[in-house]
CSV table of C-alpha atoms and ligand atoms in Angstrom, one decimal:
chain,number,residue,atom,x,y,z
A,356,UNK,CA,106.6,103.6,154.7
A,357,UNK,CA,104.5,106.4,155.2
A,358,UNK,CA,104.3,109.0,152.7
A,359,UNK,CA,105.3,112.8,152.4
A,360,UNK,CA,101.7,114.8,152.0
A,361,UNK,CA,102.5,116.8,149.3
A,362,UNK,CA,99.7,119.9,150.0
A,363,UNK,CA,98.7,121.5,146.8
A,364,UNK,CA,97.3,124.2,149.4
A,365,UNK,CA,100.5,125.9,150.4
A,366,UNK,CA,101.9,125.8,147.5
A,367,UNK,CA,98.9,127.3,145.8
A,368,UNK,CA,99.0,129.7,148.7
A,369,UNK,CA,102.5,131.2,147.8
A,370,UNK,CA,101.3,131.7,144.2
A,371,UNK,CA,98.6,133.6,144.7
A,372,UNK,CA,100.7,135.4,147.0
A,373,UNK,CA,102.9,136.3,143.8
A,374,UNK,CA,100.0,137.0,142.0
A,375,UNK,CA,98.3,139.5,144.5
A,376,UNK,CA,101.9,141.2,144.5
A,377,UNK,CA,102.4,141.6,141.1
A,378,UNK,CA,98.7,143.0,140.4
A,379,UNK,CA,99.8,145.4,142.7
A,380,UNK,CA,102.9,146.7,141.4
A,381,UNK,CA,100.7,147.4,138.3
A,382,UNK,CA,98.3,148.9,139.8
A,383,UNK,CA,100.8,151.1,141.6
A,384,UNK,CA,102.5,152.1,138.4
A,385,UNK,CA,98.6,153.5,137.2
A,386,UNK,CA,97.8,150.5,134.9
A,387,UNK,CA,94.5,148.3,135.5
A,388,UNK,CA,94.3,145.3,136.7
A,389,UNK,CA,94.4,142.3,134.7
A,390,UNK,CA,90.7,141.0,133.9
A,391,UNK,CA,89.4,137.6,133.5
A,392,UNK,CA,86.1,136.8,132.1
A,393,UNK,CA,84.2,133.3,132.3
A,394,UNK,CA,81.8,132.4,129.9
A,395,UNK,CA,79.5,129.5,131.7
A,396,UNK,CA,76.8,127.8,129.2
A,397,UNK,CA,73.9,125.9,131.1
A,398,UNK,CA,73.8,125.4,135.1
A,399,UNK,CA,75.6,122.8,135.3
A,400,UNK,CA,75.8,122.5,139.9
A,401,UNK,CA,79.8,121.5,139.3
A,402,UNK,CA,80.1,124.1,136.9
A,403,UNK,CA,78.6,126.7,138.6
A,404,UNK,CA,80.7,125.8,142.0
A,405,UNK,CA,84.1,126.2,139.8
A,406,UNK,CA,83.0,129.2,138.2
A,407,UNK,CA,82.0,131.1,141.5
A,408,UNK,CA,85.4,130.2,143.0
A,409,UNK,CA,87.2,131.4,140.0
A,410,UNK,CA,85.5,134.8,140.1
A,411,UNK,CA,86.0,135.0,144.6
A,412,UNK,CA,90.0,134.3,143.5
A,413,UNK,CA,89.9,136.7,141.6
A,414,UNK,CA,88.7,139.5,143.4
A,415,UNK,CA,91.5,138.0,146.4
A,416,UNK,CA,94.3,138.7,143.9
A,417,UNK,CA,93.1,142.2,143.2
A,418,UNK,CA,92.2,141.0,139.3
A,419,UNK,CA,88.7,142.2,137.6
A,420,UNK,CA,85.9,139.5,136.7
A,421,UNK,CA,83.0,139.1,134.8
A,422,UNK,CA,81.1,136.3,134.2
A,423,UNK,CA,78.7,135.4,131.1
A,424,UNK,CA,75.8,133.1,132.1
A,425,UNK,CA,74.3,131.7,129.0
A,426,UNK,CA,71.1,130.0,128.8
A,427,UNK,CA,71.5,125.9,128.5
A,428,UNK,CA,69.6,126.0,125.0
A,429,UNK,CA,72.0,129.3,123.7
A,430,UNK,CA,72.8,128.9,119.8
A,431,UNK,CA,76.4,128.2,118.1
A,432,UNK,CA,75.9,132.0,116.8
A,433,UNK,CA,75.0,134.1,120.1
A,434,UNK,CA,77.8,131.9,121.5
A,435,UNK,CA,80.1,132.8,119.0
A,436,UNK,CA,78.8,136.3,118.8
A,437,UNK,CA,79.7,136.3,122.5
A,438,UNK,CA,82.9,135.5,122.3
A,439,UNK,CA,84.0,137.9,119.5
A,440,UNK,CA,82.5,140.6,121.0
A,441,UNK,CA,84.9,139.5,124.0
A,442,UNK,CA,87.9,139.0,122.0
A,443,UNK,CA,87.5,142.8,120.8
A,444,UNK,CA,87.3,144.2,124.3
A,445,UNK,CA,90.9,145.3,124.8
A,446,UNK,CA,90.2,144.9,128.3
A,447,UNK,CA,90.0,142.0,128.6
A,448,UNK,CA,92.9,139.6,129.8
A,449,UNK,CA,91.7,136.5,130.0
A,450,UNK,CA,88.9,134.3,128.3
A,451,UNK,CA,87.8,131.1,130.0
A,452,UNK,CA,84.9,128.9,128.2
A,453,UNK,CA,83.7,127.1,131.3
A,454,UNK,CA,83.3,123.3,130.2
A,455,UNK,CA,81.5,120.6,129.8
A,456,UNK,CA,79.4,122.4,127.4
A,457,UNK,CA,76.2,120.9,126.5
A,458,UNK,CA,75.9,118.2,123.5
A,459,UNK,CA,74.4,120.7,120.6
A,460,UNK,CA,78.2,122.5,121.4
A,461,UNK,CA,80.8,121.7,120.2
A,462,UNK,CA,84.0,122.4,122.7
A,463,UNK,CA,87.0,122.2,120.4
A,464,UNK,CA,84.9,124.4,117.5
A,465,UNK,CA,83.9,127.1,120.6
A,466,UNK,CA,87.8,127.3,121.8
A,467,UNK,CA,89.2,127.6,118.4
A,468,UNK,CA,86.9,131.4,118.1
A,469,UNK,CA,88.7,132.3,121.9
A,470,UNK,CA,91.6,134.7,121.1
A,471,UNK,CA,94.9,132.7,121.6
A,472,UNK,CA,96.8,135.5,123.5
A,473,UNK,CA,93.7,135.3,126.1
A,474,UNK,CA,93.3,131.6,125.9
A,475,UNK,CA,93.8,131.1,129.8
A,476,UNK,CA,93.4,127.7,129.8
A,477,UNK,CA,96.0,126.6,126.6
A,478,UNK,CA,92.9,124.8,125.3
A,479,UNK,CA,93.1,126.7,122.2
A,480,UNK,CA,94.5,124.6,119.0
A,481,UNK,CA,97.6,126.8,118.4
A,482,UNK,CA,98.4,126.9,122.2
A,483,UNK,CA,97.9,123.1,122.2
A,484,UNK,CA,100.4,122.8,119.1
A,485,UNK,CA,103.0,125.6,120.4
A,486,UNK,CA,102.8,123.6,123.9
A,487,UNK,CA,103.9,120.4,122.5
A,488,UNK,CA,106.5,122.3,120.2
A,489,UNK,CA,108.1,123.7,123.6
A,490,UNK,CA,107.0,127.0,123.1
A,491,UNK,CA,104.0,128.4,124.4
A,492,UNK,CA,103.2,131.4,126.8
A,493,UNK,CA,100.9,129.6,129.0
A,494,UNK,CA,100.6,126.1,130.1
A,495,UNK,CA,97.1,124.3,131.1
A,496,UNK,CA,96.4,124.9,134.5
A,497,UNK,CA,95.8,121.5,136.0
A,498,UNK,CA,99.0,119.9,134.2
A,499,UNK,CA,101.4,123.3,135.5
A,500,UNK,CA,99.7,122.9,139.1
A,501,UNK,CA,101.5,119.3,138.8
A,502,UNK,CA,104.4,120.2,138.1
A,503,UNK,CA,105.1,123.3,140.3
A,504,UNK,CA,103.8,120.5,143.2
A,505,UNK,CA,106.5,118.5,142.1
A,506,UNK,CA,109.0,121.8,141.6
A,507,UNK,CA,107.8,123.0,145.4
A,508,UNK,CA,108.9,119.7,147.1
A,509,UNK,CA,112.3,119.1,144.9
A,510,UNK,CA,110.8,116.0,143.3
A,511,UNK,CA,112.6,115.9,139.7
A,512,UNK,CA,111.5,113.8,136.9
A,513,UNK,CA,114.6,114.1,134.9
A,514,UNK,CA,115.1,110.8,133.5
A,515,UNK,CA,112.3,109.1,136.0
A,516,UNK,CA,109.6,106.6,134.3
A,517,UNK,CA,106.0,108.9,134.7
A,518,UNK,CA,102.9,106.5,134.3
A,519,UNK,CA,99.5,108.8,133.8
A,520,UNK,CA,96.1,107.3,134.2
A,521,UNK,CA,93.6,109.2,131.7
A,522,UNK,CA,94.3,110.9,128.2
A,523,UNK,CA,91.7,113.9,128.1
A,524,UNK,CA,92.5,117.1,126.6
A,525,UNK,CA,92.5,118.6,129.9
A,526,UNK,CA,94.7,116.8,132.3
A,527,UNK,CA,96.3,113.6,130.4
A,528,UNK,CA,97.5,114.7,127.4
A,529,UNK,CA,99.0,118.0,128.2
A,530,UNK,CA,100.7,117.0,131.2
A,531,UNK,CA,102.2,114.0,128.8
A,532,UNK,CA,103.9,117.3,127.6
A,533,UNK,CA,105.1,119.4,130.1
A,534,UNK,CA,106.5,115.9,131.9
A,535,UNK,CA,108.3,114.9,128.5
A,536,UNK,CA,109.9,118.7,128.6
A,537,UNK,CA,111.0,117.5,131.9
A,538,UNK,CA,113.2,114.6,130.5
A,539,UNK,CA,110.4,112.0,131.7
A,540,UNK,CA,109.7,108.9,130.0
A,541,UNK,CA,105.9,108.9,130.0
A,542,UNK,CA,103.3,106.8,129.1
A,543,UNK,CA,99.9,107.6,129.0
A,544,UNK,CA,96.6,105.0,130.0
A,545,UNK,CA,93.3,104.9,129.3
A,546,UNK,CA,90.2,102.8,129.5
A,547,UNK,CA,91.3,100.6,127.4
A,548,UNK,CA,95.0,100.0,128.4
A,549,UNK,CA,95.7,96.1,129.1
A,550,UNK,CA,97.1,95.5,133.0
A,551,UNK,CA,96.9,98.8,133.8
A,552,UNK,CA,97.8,97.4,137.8
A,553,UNK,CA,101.3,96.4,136.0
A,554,UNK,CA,102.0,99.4,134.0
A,555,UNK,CA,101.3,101.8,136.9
A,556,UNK,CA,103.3,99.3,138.8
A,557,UNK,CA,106.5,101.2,136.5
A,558,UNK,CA,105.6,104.0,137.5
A,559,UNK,CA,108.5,106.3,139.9
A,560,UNK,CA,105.9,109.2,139.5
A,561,UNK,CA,101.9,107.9,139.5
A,562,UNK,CA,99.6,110.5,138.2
A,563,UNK,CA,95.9,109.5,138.5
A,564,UNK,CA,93.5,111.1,136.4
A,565,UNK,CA,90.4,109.0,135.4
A,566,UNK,CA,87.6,110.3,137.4
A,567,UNK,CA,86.9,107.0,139.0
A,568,UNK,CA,86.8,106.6,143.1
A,569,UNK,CA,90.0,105.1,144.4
A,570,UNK,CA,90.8,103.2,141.5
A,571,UNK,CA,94.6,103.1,142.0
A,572,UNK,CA,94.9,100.6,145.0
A,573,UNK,CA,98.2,99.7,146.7
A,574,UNK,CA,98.4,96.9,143.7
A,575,UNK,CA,99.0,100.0,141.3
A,576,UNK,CA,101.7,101.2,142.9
A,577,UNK,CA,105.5,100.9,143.2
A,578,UNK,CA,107.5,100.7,146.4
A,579,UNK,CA,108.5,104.2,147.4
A,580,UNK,CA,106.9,105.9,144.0
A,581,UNK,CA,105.6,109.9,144.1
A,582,UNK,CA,101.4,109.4,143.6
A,583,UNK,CA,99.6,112.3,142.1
A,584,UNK,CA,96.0,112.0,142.5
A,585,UNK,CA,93.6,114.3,140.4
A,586,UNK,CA,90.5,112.6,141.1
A,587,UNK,CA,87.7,114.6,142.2
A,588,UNK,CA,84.8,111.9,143.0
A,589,UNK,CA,81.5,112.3,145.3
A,590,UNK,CA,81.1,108.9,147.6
A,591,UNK,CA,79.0,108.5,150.2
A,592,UNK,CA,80.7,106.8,152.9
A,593,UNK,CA,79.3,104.0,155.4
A,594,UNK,CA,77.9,106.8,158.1
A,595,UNK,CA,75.7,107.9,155.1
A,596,UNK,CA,77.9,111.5,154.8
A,597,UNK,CA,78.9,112.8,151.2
A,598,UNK,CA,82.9,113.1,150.6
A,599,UNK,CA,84.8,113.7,148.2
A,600,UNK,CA,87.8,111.4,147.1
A,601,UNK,CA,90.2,111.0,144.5
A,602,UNK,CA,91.1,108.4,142.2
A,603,UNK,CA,93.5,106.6,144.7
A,604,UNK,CA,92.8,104.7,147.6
A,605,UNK,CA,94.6,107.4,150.0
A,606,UNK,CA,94.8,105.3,153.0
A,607,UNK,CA,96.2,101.8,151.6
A,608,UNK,CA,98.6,104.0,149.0
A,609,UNK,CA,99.9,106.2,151.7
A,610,UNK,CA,101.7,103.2,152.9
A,611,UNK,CA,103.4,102.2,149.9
A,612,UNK,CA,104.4,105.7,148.3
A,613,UNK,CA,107.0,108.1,149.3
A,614,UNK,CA,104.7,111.0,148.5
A,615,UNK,CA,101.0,111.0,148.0
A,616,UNK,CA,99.1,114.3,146.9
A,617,UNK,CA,95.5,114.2,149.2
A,618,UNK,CA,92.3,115.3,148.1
A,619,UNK,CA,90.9,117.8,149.0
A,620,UNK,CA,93.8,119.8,149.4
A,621,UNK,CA,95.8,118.6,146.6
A,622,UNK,CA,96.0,119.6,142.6
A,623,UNK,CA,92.7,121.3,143.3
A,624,UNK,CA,93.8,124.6,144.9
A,625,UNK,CA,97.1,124.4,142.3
A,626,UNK,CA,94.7,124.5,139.1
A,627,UNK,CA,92.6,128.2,140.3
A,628,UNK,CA,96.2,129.3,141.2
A,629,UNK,CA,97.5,128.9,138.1
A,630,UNK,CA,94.6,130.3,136.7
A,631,UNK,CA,95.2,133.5,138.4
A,632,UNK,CA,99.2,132.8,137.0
A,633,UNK,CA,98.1,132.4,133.4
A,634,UNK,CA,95.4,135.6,133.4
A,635,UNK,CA,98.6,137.8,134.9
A,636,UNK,CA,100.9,135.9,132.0
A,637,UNK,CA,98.2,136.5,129.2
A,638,UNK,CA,98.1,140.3,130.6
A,639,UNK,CA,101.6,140.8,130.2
A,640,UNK,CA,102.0,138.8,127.2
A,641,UNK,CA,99.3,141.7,125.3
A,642,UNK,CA,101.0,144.1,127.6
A,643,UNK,CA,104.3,142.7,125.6
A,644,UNK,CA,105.3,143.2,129.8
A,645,UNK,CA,107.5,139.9,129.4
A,646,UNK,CA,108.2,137.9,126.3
A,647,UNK,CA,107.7,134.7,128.2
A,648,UNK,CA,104.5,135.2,129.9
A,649,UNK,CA,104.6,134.7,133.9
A,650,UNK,CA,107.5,133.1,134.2
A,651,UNK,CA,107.4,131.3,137.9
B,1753,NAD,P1,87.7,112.7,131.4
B,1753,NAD,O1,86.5,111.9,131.8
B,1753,NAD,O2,87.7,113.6,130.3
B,1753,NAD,O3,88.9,111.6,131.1
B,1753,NAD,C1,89.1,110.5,131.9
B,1753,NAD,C2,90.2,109.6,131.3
B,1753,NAD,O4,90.4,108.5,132.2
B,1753,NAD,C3,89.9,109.1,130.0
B,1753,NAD,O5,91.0,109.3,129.1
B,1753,NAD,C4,89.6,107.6,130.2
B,1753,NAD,O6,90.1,106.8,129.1
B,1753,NAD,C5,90.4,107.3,131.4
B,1753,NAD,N1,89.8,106.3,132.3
B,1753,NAD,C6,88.5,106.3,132.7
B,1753,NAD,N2,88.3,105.2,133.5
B,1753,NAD,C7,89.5,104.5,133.4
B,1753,NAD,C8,89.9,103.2,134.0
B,1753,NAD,N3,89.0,102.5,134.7
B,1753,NAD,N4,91.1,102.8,133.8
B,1753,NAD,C9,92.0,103.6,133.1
B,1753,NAD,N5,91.7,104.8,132.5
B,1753,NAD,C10,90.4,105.2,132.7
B,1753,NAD,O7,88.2,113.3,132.8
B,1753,NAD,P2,89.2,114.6,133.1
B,1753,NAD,O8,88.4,115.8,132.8
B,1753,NAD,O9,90.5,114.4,132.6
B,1753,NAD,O10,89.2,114.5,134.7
B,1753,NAD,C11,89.7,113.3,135.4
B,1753,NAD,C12,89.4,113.5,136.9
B,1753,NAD,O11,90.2,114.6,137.3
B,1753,NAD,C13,88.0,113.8,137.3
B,1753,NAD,O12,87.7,113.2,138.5
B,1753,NAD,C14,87.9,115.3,137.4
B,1753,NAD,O13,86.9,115.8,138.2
B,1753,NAD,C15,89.3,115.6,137.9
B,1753,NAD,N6,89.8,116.9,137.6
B,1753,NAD,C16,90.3,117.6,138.7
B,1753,NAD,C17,90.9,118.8,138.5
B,1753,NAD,C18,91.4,119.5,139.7
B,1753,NAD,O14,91.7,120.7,139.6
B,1753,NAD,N7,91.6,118.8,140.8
B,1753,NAD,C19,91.0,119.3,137.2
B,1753,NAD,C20,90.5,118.6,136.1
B,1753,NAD,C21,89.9,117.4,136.4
């Protein structure tokens, strides 16, 4: 078997399409354009890469940006200070704290002062909560760029066994949520899961999120299974050139799945898409446009 590519790209390409749409029907109607800002702490080179192509998307869609860059050594306090000033700025849409953030910070602390109706990546405690409760305006943007994937190529997961690889905060855990809401029965590995080969082995729908070069070999995977890979590793292959690669071994799994996500092309362009969605939702959410945020 050789599997279905499941491009991320074109179906991140018709939401931004509905983005850049909607911002303009706004704008038509005299009201201003929803505005994300990104807070980025230190100068951190993957960081930095994320951050700028979050701010060029942005300006695409027809959305305003700003951008915080805070010195690597900047206090609890000015951070803080920071982002209350920005939660007062009725303004603003959208408030992203860019992470990792460095050691003296503490992440969950820094997103709990972030506004939750502006908390564009659901990182916030009570968006975390209302997300696992079934009820929250946004959904994180990795996790949503999944399942719209999955949505875009008629792949259900009613009633279908999900195996996820990886339980951060992030990817793992949230997308744990939005595929139980889906009628999936999901389990969720980690480093320390026993045979992981075996219980990936159960998997109909493979998600692989561990941040660990082609880990998930054809031994991990299912006859005919959907694999989602959300790797995004540097290797250096045997000509000496720098790629990047996901967390599954794309060649030998393409064989064995029915549908294989690549990277690049993959989840990535799906999680700044649903960025963009999620700044539009919070925008209309405060605008009390729709009661449901962006609904897609
Ligand atoms: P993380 O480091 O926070 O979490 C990794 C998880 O994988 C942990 O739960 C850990 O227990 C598990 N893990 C690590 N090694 C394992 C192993 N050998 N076997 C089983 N489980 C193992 O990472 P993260 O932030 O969730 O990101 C994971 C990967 O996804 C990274 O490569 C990251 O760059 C990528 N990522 C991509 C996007 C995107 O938009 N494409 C977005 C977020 C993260």
């Amino acid at each position: 078997m050789t599997a279905q590519i499941l491009s991320g790209k074109e179906v991140a390409q018709k939401f931004r399409k509905r983005v850049r749409l909607r911002v303009q029907k706004l704008v038509d109607r005299g009201l201003k354009p929803p505005h994300l800002t990104v807070v980025q702490v230190g100068d951190d080179p993957g960081s930095t890469v994320y951050v700028r192509n979050k701010v060029k998307t942005c300006k695409k869609l027809g959305l305003e940006s700003t951008m915080h860059k805070l010195e690597e050594s900047v206090s609890r306090e000015e951070l803080s200070t920071l982002i209350q000033k920005l939660n007062a700025d009725a303004d603003i849409s959208g408030i992203l704290v860019q992470l990792p953030l460095p050691a003296h910070l503490n992440a969950t602390e820094i997103i709990s002062e972030v506004d939750p109706a502006r908390d564009v990546d659901c990182l916030h405690p009570a968006n975390v909560g209302r997300l696992w409760l079934g009820d929250s305006f946004v959904t994180p943007c990795t996790p949503q760029g999944i399942i719209e994937i999955l949505d875009h190529y008629g792949i259900g997961l009613k009633g279908k066994r999900a195996v996820i690889i990886g339980r951060s905060n992030i990817v793992g855990k949230p997308l744990a949520a939005l595929m139980l809401a889906r009628h999936a029965t999901v389990t969720i590995c980690h480093s320390r899961t026993v045979d992981l080969p075996a219980v990936a082995r159960e998997a109909d729908v493979l998600v692989a999120a561990a941040g660990k070069a082609e880990l998930v070999t054809a031994e991990y995977v299912k006859d005919g299974a959907v694999v989602i890979d959300v790797g995004v590793n540097r290797k250096v292959d045997e000509d000496g050139e720098k790629k990047l690669v996901g967390d599954v071994d794309f060649t030998a799994v393409s064989e064995k799945a029915s549908a294989i996500t690549p990277v690049p092309g993959g989840v990535g362009p799906m999680t700044i898409a649903m960025l963009m969605v999620n700044t539009l939702g919070c925008y209309e959410y405060q605008h009390g446009l729709s009661e449901q945020g962006f609904g897609t």
